[in-house]
Every structure is written in C-alpha cells, then in structure tokens.
Amino acid sequence: GNSVTQMEGPVTLSEEAFLTINCTYTATGYPSLFWYVQYPGEGLQLLLKATKADDKGSNKGFEATYRKETTSFHLEKGSVQVSDSAVYFCALRTGGFKTIFGAGTRLFVKA
Amino acid sequence: GAGVSQSPSNKVTEKGKDVELRCDPISGHTALYWYRQSLGQGLEFLIYFQGNSAPDKSGLPSDRFSAERTGGSVSTLTIQRTQQEDSAVYLCASSLNPASSLETQYFGPGTRLLVL
C-alpha cells in the first residue's frame, strides 16, 4: 500500500543553519507529493507541492524536489529562522481524495 | 472567517461518555475530511464527505465513531462510549475540487480530546 516515511524528530538547529528533513514514499502509480507545516497552536497548512518527477516545489525559502528514482521528496532550507519552528508533514496523493501523511517531524530553531 | 473552524478547541471527558466535535468548512468547499492525530503519529484518515454522495467511512476505527454532514456544510464527528485510546487531536479539512490529485486541503486548528 501507499506510505510515507519521514525522519524522526525533534530536529534542533541554530538560527541560519541549513535544514534537511528526509521523506521517502511508497506508492503505486504517480503520486503528487506535498509538504505541510503546523505552527504551534495552528492548523496544518500547505507549504509546497510537486506533481511529477524532477518538479521542484518551493515556498518561503523551503524547497523539495520530486525524485522518482529514489522515491524521495526531502525538504530543505538554506537558512532557518526561529519562526520556522513547527511540525512538518510529508504527504502523498495518488488521485482520488485520500492523502497519506507521514508521522511529522518537529523542528526547533534556537536564536 | 475565511478558514476552517472547529469547536471545541479542547475537550476533556470521562471514559464512557459521548462527545461531539464540530467542523465548519470553508464556504463553497464540497469536500470535507476528518483526521485523527495521535501523539507521535501521523494523520490518520477517518471519514470523507463529498457533496451529496455517500461518505467514505473506511477510516473509522470502530462503530463507536460516526459522522454526519448537514446541508453539505457543517459536520459533526461523534464518539460514543469514549475510551482512553480515543485521546488525540481531531482535525477537519475541506477542499474545493477533490477530484484533482493537486487539490489543496485546508485544515482547521483541531479539537484536542482527552479521555480520562
């Protein structure tokens, strides 16, 4: 079945450090891939998405590239800020309505 | 408001009691989803409503869980005879065009349920 695996947290970084949160997936067909972010006290919100191999999604300085050969969609940011502290969820959708989410990775950024 | 709203934001109940959780989707969104987020777990799909079609209940964990959506808008998730393992954050989301695999789901802030 379809599944998403992402690195366990928490991830703790200093401000301006480089961020990578790994995400790999298993899916039949050709899924669309997503990263959602959940800031403290708020609901999940879409951060970025990609629909086909080699697509790069980007938003707010975050990027993720759809790698079909490695079935990965790793999230990166060159210089994190304290305000990026949140829980990040990788997700996939293969058509229809069901979205499969990973377990989430909590990021703490220290000033 | 423009977003998905949920109420209550927090609910503490005793084991064996029934609870109702409410979701108000974004106006005009035909699709509505309920998820459960347990501590340290990802989002677990519970139920999906699309327009006037029969809901997909395949994610409901037991027959103690039920949901309805009145008038194609507000939805209520009911948990009967609550158990401690029901403690979680219950998230509601809505979307405009669920037929597209690109469709963005808009999430509410969730209801945090604690069963003592």
Tab-separated table of C-alpha atoms in Angstrom:
chain	number	residue	atom	x	y	z
A	1	GLY	CA	0.000	0.000	0.000
A	2	ASN	CA	0.916	3.646	-0.157
A	3	SER	CA	3.017	5.039	2.661
A	4	VAL	CA	5.228	7.936	3.663
A	5	THR	CA	8.277	7.716	5.902
A	6	GLN	CA	9.968	10.805	7.262
A	7	MET	CA	12.840	11.303	9.633
A	8	GLU	CA	12.084	11.225	13.308
A	9	GLY	CA	12.406	14.382	15.276
A	10	PRO	CA	12.834	16.526	17.012
A	11	VAL	CA	15.362	18.346	14.909
A	12	THR	CA	17.100	21.175	16.763
A	13	LEU	CA	19.066	23.779	14.824
A	14	SER	CA	20.567	27.175	15.440
A	15	GLU	CA	19.269	30.142	13.501
A	16	GLU	CA	20.735	30.406	9.973
A	17	ALA	CA	21.641	26.707	9.875
A	18	PHE	CA	20.849	24.515	6.869
A	19	LEU	CA	17.797	22.289	7.188
A	20	THR	CA	17.081	18.928	5.630
A	21	ILE	CA	14.091	16.804	6.589
A	22	ASN	CA	14.121	13.482	4.768
A	23	CYS	CA	10.969	11.987	3.272
A	24	THR	CA	10.616	8.811	1.246
A	25	TYR	CA	7.480	7.245	-0.101
A	26	THR	CA	5.981	4.046	-1.434
A	27	ALA	CA	3.178	4.383	-3.918
A	28	THR	CA	1.513	2.761	-6.875
A	29	GLY	CA	1.178	4.977	-9.877
A	30	TYR	CA	2.464	8.512	-9.941
A	31	PRO	CA	1.635	10.390	-6.769
A	32	SER	CA	1.574	14.082	-6.124
A	33	LEU	CA	3.788	14.989	-3.184
A	34	PHE	CA	3.253	17.617	-0.524
A	35	TRP	CA	4.833	19.194	2.494
A	36	TYR	CA	2.502	20.605	5.134
A	37	VAL	CA	3.545	22.697	8.143
A	38	GLN	CA	1.817	23.016	11.502
A	39	TYR	CA	2.857	26.045	13.549
A	40	PRO	CA	2.194	25.969	17.302
A	41	GLY	CA	-1.495	26.373	18.017
A	42	GLU	CA	-2.474	26.427	14.353
A	43	GLY	CA	-3.882	24.019	11.813
A	44	LEU	CA	-1.872	22.329	9.089
A	45	GLN	CA	-1.209	24.427	6.058
A	46	LEU	CA	0.231	23.530	2.699
A	47	LEU	CA	3.873	24.562	2.384
A	48	LEU	CA	4.706	23.273	-1.101
A	49	LYS	CA	3.862	20.567	-3.595
A	50	ALA	CA	5.130	18.789	-6.707
A	51	THR	CA	3.238	16.726	-9.222
A	52	LYS	CA	5.781	14.836	-11.313
A	53	ALA	CA	9.342	13.628	-11.369
A	54	ASP	CA	12.012	16.332	-11.157
A	55	ASP	CA	9.473	19.007	-10.245
A	56	LYS	CA	10.695	21.341	-7.523
A	57	GLY	CA	8.192	22.827	-5.111
A	58	SER	CA	9.229	25.956	-3.287
A	59	ASN	CA	7.743	28.433	-0.821
A	60	LYS	CA	9.041	30.727	1.946
A	61	GLY	CA	12.626	29.682	1.233
A	62	PHE	CA	11.807	25.975	1.512
A	63	GLU	CA	12.372	23.621	-1.422
A	64	ALA	CA	11.727	19.984	-2.194
A	65	THR	CA	12.456	18.075	-5.398
A	66	TYR	CA	10.377	15.092	-6.536
A	67	ARG	CA	12.915	12.292	-7.075
A	68	LYS	CA	11.270	9.289	-8.672
A	69	GLU	CA	14.464	7.240	-8.856
A	70	THR	CA	14.950	7.434	-5.095
A	71	THR	CA	11.242	7.839	-4.246
A	72	SER	CA	12.107	10.848	-2.142
A	73	PHE	CA	10.880	14.375	-1.509
A	74	HIS	CA	13.328	15.834	1.003
A	75	LEU	CA	12.573	19.284	2.429
A	76	GLU	CA	15.424	21.806	2.515
A	77	LYS	CA	16.010	25.369	3.570
A	78	GLY	CA	19.301	27.179	3.363
A	79	SER	CA	18.952	29.352	6.455
A	80	VAL	CA	16.313	28.630	9.071
A	81	GLN	CA	14.750	31.202	11.371
A	82	VAL	CA	13.214	30.893	14.804
A	83	SER	CA	9.830	31.428	13.180
A	84	ASP	CA	10.296	28.181	11.208
A	85	SER	CA	9.877	26.181	14.415
A	86	ALA	CA	6.937	23.896	13.682
A	87	VAL	CA	5.975	20.342	12.809
A	88	TYR	CA	6.478	19.387	9.167
A	89	PHE	CA	4.472	16.636	7.462
A	90	CYS	CA	5.318	14.947	4.193
A	91	ALA	CA	2.318	13.585	2.286
A	92	LEU	CA	1.305	11.935	-0.966
A	93	ARG	CA	-1.830	11.622	-3.025
A	94	THR	CA	-2.334	9.217	-5.900
A	95	GLY	CA	-5.599	10.503	-7.224
A	96	GLY	CA	-8.953	10.301	-5.597
A	97	PHE	CA	-9.267	12.025	-2.295
A	98	LYS	CA	-7.056	10.137	0.106
A	99	THR	CA	-3.908	11.861	1.257
A	100	ILE	CA	-1.362	9.733	3.092
A	101	PHE	CA	0.649	11.634	5.708
A	102	GLY	CA	3.942	10.872	7.372
A	103	ALA	CA	4.296	10.972	11.146
A	104	GLY	CA	5.615	14.513	11.183
A	105	THR	CA	8.988	15.970	12.154
A	106	ARG	CA	9.203	18.607	14.838
A	107	LEU	CA	11.744	21.372	14.199
A	108	PHE	CA	13.116	23.621	16.930
A	109	VAL	CA	15.205	26.616	15.862
A	110	LYS	CA	17.231	28.356	18.562
A	111	ALA	CA	18.154	32.025	18.405
B	1	GLY	CA	-13.998	33.794	8.981
B	2	ALA	CA	-12.307	32.597	5.857
B	3	GLY	CA	-10.808	29.404	7.223
B	4	VAL	CA	-11.983	26.063	8.554
B	5	SER	CA	-13.154	26.338	12.134
B	6	GLN	CA	-13.564	23.627	14.725
B	7	SER	CA	-15.143	23.515	18.131
B	8	PRO	CA	-14.469	22.992	20.898
B	9	SER	CA	-10.741	23.620	20.774
B	10	ASN	CA	-10.231	21.383	23.797
B	11	LYS	CA	-12.444	18.721	25.332
B	12	VAL	CA	-11.863	16.717	28.479
B	13	THR	CA	-14.289	13.893	29.135
B	14	GLU	CA	-14.634	10.821	31.265
B	15	LYS	CA	-14.290	7.335	29.883
B	16	GLY	CA	-17.634	6.032	28.687
B	17	LYS	CA	-19.157	9.415	27.880
B	18	ASP	CA	-20.153	10.510	24.369
B	19	VAL	CA	-18.571	13.531	22.697
B	20	GLU	CA	-19.433	15.622	19.648
B	21	LEU	CA	-16.876	17.557	17.674
B	22	ARG	CA	-17.900	20.196	15.174
B	23	CYS	CA	-16.353	21.385	11.936
B	24	ASP	CA	-17.316	24.393	9.819
B	25	PRO	CA	-15.642	24.115	6.422
B	26	ILE	CA	-14.746	26.951	4.116
B	27	SER	CA	-17.843	28.237	2.378
B	28	GLY	CA	-18.281	26.636	-1.029
B	29	HIS	CA	-15.973	23.694	-0.370
B	30	THR	CA	-17.776	20.499	-1.292
B	31	ALA	CA	-15.307	18.064	0.236
B	32	LEU	CA	-14.789	17.609	3.958
B	33	TYR	CA	-12.349	15.285	5.711
B	34	TRP	CA	-11.828	14.179	9.298
B	35	TYR	CA	-8.421	13.008	10.513
B	36	ARG	CA	-7.052	11.911	13.865
B	37	GLN	CA	-3.585	12.869	15.055
B	38	SER	CA	-2.395	10.812	17.982
B	39	LEU	CA	0.715	11.718	19.953
B	40	GLY	CA	3.784	10.914	17.894
B	41	GLN	CA	1.705	9.608	14.997
B	42	GLY	CA	0.892	10.946	11.589
B	43	LEU	CA	-2.542	11.935	10.491
B	44	GLU	CA	-4.953	9.022	10.347
B	45	PHE	CA	-7.801	9.374	7.862
B	46	LEU	CA	-11.228	8.837	9.401
B	47	ILE	CA	-14.014	9.839	7.021
B	48	TYR	CA	-14.634	11.825	3.844
B	49	PHE	CA	-17.716	13.658	2.594
B	50	GLN	CA	-18.131	14.841	-0.972
B	51	GLY	CA	-21.247	16.767	-1.903
B	52	ASN	CA	-24.345	14.632	-1.663
B	53	SER	CA	-22.525	11.351	-2.201
B	54	ALA	CA	-22.428	8.670	0.455
B	55	PRO	CA	-19.478	9.330	2.755
B	56	ASP	CA	-16.383	7.156	2.714
B	57	LYS	CA	-16.202	5.777	6.237
B	58	SER	CA	-13.362	3.371	5.609
B	59	GLY	CA	-11.062	5.045	8.133
B	60	LEU	CA	-13.371	4.977	11.137
B	61	PRO	CA	-11.645	2.806	13.764
B	62	SER	CA	-14.782	1.332	15.320
B	63	ASP	CA	-18.562	1.555	15.297
B	64	ARG	CA	-18.340	3.960	18.231
B	65	PHE	CA	-17.305	6.603	15.703
B	66	SER	CA	-19.799	8.256	13.386
B	67	ALA	CA	-20.061	11.493	11.480
B	68	GLU	CA	-22.638	13.426	9.582
B	69	ARG	CA	-22.690	16.473	7.426
B	70	THR	CA	-25.860	18.501	7.365
B	71	GLY	CA	-26.817	20.536	4.342
B	72	GLY	CA	-23.473	19.924	2.731
B	73	SER	CA	-21.751	22.261	5.162
B	74	VAL	CA	-21.229	21.755	8.895
B	75	SER	CA	-20.043	18.336	10.021
B	76	THR	CA	-20.219	16.643	13.407
B	77	LEU	CA	-17.980	13.774	14.472
B	78	THR	CA	-19.477	11.754	17.316
B	79	ILE	CA	-17.573	9.334	19.506
B	80	GLN	CA	-19.755	7.152	21.715
B	81	ARG	CA	-18.613	5.496	24.924
B	82	THR	CA	-15.203	7.150	24.723
B	83	GLN	CA	-12.084	5.192	25.617
B	84	GLN	CA	-8.699	6.480	26.730
B	85	GLU	CA	-7.171	5.467	23.408
B	86	ASP	CA	-9.523	7.942	21.708
B	87	SER	CA	-7.442	10.779	23.164
B	88	ALA	CA	-5.962	12.658	20.224
B	89	VAL	CA	-6.265	15.805	18.174
B	90	TYR	CA	-9.135	15.557	15.706
B	91	LEU	CA	-8.548	17.585	12.566
B	92	CYS	CA	-11.049	18.647	9.967
B	93	ALA	CA	-10.150	19.775	6.465
B	94	SER	CA	-12.069	20.947	3.438
B	95	SER	CA	-11.279	21.325	-0.231
B	96	LEU	CA	-12.897	22.720	-3.324
B	97	ASN	CA	-12.198	20.134	-6.002
B	98	PRO	CA	-11.201	16.767	-4.559
B	99	ALA	CA	-11.108	15.088	-7.950
B	100	SER	CA	-7.730	16.652	-8.601
B	101	SER	CA	-4.658	14.999	-7.108
B	102	LEU	CA	-3.259	18.508	-6.729
B	103	GLU	CA	-6.147	19.649	-4.630
B	104	THR	CA	-5.133	21.582	-1.534
B	105	GLN	CA	-6.831	20.668	1.705
B	106	TYR	CA	-7.381	23.488	4.174
B	107	PHE	CA	-7.180	22.375	7.775
B	108	GLY	CA	-8.863	23.638	10.891
B	109	PRO	CA	-6.949	24.134	14.153
B	110	GLY	CA	-8.242	20.852	15.547
B	111	THR	CA	-10.020	19.696	18.666
B	112	ARG	CA	-7.790	18.248	21.361
B	113	LEU	CA	-9.686	15.439	23.082
B	114	LEU	CA	-8.563	13.976	26.378
B	115	VAL	CA	-10.399	10.984	27.792
B	116	LEU	CA	-9.719	10.422	31.462
